[in-house]
PDB file of C-alpha atoms in Angstrom:
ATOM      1  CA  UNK H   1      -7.307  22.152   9.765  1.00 41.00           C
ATOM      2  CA  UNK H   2      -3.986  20.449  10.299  1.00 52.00           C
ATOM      3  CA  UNK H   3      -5.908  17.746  12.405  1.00 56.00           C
ATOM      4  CA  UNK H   4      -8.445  16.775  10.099  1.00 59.00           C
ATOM      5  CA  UNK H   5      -5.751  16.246   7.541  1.00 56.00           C
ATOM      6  CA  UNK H   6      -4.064  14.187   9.476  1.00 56.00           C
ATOM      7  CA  UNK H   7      -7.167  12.195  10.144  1.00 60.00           C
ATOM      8  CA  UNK H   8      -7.770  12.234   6.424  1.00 59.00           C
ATOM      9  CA  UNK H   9      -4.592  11.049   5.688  1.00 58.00           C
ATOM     10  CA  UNK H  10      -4.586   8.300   8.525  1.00 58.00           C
ATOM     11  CA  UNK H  11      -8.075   7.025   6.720  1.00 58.00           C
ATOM     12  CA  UNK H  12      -6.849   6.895   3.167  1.00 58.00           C
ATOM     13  CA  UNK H  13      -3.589   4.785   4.892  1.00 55.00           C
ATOM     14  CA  UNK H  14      -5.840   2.621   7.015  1.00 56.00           C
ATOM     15  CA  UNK H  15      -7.683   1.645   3.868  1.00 54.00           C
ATOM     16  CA  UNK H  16      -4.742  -0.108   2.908  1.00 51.00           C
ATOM     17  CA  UNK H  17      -5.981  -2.990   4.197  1.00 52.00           C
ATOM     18  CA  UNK H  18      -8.900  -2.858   2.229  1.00 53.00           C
ATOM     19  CA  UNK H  19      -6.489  -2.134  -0.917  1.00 54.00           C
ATOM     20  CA  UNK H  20      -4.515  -5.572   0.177  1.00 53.00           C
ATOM     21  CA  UNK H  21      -7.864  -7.627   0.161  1.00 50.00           C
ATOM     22  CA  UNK H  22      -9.721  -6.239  -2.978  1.00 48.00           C
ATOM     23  CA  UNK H  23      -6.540  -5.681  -5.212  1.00 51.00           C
ATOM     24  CA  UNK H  24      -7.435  -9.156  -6.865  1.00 44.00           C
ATOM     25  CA  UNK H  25     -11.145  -7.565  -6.946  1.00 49.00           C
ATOM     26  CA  UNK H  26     -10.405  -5.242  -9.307  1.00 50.00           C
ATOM     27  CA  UNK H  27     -10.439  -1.694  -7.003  1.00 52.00           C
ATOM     28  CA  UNK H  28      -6.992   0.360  -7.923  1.00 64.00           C
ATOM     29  CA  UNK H  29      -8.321   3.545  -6.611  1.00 77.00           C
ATOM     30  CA  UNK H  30      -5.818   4.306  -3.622  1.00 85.00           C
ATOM     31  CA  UNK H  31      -3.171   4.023  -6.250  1.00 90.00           C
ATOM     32  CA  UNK H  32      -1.869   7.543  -7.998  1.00 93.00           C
ATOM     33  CA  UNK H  33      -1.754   6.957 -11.627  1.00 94.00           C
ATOM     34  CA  UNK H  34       2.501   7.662 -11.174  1.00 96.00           C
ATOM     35  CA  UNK H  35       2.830   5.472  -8.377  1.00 95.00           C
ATOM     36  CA  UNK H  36       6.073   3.709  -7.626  1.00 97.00           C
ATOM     37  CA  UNK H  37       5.595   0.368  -5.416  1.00 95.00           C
ATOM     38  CA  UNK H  38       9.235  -0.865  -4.396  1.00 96.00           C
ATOM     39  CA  UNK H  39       9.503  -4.641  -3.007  1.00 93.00           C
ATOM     40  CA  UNK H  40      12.265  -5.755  -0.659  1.00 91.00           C
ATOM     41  CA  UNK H  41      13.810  -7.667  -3.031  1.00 91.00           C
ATOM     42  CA  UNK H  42      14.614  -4.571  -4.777  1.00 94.00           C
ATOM     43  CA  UNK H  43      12.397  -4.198  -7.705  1.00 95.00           C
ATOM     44  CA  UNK H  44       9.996  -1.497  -8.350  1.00 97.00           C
ATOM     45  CA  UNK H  45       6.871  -1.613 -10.134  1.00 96.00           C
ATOM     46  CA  UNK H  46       4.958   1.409 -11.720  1.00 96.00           C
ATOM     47  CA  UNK H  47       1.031   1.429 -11.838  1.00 94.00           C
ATOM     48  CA  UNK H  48       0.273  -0.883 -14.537  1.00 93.00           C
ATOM     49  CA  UNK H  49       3.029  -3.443 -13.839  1.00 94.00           C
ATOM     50  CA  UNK H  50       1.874  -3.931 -10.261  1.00 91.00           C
ATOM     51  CA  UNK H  51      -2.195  -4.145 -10.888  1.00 89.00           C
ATOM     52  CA  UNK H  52      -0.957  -6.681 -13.626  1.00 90.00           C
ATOM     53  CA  UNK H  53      -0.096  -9.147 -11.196  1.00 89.00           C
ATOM     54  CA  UNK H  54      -3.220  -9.165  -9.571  1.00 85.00           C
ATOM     55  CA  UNK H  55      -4.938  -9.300 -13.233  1.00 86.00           C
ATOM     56  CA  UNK H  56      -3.418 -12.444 -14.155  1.00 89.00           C
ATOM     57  CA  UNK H  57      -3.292 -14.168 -11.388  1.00 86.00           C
ATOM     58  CA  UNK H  58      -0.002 -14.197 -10.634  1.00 89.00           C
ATOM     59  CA  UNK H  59      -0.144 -12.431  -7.388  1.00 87.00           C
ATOM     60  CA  UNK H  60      -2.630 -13.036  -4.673  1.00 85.00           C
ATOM     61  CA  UNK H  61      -2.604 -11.243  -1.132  1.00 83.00           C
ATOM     62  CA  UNK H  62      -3.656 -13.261   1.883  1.00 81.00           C
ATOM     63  CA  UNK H  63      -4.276 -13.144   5.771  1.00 80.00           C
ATOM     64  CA  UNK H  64      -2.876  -9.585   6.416  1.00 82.00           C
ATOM     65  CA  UNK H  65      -2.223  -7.866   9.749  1.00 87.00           C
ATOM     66  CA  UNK H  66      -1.705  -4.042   9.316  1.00 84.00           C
ATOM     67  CA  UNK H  67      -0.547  -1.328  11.774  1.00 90.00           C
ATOM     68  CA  UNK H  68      -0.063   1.962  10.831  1.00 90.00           C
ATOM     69  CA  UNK H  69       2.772   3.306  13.054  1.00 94.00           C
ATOM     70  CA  UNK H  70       2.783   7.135  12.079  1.00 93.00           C
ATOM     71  CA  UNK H  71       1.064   9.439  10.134  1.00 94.00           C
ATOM     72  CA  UNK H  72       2.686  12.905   9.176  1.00 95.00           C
ATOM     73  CA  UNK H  73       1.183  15.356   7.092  1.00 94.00           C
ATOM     74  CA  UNK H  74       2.809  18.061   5.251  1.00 95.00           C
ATOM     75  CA  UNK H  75       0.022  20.023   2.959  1.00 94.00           C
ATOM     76  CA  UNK H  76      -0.991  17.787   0.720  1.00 95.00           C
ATOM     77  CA  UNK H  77       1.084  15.022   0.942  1.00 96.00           C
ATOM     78  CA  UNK H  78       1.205  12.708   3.852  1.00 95.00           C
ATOM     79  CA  UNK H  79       4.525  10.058   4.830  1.00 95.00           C
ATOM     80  CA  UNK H  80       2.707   6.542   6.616  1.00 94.00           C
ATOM     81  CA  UNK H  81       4.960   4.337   8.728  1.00 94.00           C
ATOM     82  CA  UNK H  82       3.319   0.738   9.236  1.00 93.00           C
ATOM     83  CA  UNK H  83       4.365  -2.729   9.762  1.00 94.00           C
ATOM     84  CA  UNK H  84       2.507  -5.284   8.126  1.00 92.00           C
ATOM     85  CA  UNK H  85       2.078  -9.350   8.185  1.00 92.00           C
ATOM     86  CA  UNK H  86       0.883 -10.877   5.002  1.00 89.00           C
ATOM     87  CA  UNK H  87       1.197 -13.995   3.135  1.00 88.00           C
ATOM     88  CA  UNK H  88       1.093 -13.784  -0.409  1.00 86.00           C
ATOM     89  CA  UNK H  89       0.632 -16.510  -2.893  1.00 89.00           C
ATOM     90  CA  UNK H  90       2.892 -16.339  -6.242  1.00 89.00           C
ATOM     91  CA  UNK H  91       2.575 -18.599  -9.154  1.00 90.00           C
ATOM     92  CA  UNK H  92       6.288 -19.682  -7.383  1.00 90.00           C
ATOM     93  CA  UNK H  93       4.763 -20.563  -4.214  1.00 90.00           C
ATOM     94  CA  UNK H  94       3.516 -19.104  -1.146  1.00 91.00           C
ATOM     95  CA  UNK H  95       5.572 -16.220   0.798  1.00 87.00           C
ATOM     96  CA  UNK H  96       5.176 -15.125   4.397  1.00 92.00           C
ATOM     97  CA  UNK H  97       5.485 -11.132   4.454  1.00 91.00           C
ATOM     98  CA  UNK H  98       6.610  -9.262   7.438  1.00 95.00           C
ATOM     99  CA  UNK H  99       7.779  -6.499   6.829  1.00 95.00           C
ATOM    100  CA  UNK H 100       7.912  -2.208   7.630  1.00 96.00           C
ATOM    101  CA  UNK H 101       6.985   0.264   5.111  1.00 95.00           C
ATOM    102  CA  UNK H 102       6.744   3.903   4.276  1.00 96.00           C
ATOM    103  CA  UNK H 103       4.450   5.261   1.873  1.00 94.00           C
ATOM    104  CA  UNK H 104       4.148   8.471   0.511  1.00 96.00           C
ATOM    105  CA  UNK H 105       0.252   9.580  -0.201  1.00 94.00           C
ATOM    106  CA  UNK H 106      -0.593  12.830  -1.926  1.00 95.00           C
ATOM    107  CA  UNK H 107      -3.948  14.775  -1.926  1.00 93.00           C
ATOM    108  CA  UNK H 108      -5.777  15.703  -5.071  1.00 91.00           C
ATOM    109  CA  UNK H 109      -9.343  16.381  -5.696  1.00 90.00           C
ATOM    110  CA  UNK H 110     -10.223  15.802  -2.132  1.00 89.00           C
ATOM    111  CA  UNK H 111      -8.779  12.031  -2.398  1.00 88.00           C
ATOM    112  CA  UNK H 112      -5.700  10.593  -0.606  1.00 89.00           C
ATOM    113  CA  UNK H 113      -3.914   8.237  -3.560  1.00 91.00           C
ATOM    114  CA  UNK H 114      -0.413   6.473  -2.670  1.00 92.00           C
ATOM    115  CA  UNK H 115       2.678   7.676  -4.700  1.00 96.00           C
ATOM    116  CA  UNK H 116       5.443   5.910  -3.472  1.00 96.00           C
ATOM    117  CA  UNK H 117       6.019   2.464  -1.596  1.00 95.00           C
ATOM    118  CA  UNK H 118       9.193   1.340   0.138  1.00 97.00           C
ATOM    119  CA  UNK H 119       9.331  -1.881   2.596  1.00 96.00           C
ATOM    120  CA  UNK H 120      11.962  -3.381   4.516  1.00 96.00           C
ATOM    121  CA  UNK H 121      11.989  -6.588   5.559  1.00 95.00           C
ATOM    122  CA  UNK H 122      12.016  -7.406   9.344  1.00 94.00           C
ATOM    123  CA  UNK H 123      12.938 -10.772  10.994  1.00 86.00           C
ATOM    124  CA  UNK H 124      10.648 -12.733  12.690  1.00 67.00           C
TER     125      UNK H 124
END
């Protein structure tokens, strides 16, 4: 059972890519209603702060690159390692992303949903 967790969990993760390019779309449904979404300057966004970005406009997500690193599954929650390249375009300009990440998913209803997101910023 363990391994088709883990394979569950690595395909809710690996959809993260999808998140990153249909975020402006309008499809929040890897999110958990409590999630916390930390940036590497610091700040922390809950649910509605963070999809309110994308709603206006202020936030747009371009050109990722996404590797998941590790995937490790304990019941129903799962910890993700990945490093990901991104550029993201602000209303203050464009930013190149590079950074590493942990995210913390949790399973309910049959559905992996992301609780918790932490980066780090990595030189180039």
């Amino acid at each position: 059972m363990k391994g088709s967790t883990t394979c569950s969990a690595r395909r809710a993760a690996g959809r993260r890519s999808r998140r990153i390019q249909s975020l402006s779309c309008g499809e929040y449904d890897l999110l958990h209603d409590e999630v916390l979404f930390g940036h590497t300057n610091g700040h922390a966004d809950d649910k509605a702060t963070y999809l309110g970005k994308f709603k206006t406009g202020s936030v747009r997500y371009r050109d990722a690159e996404h590797q998941i690193k590790n995937v490790k599954v304990f019941g129903d929650a799962a910890i993700v390692s990945f490093h990901l390249k991104m550029r993201a375009e602000l209303t203050s300009g464009s930013l190149q992303l590079n950074i590493v990440a942990l995210t913390v998913w949790t399973l309910e209803r049959g559905r992996w949903r992301m609780v918790a997101h932490q980066p780090t910023a990595v030189s180039s």
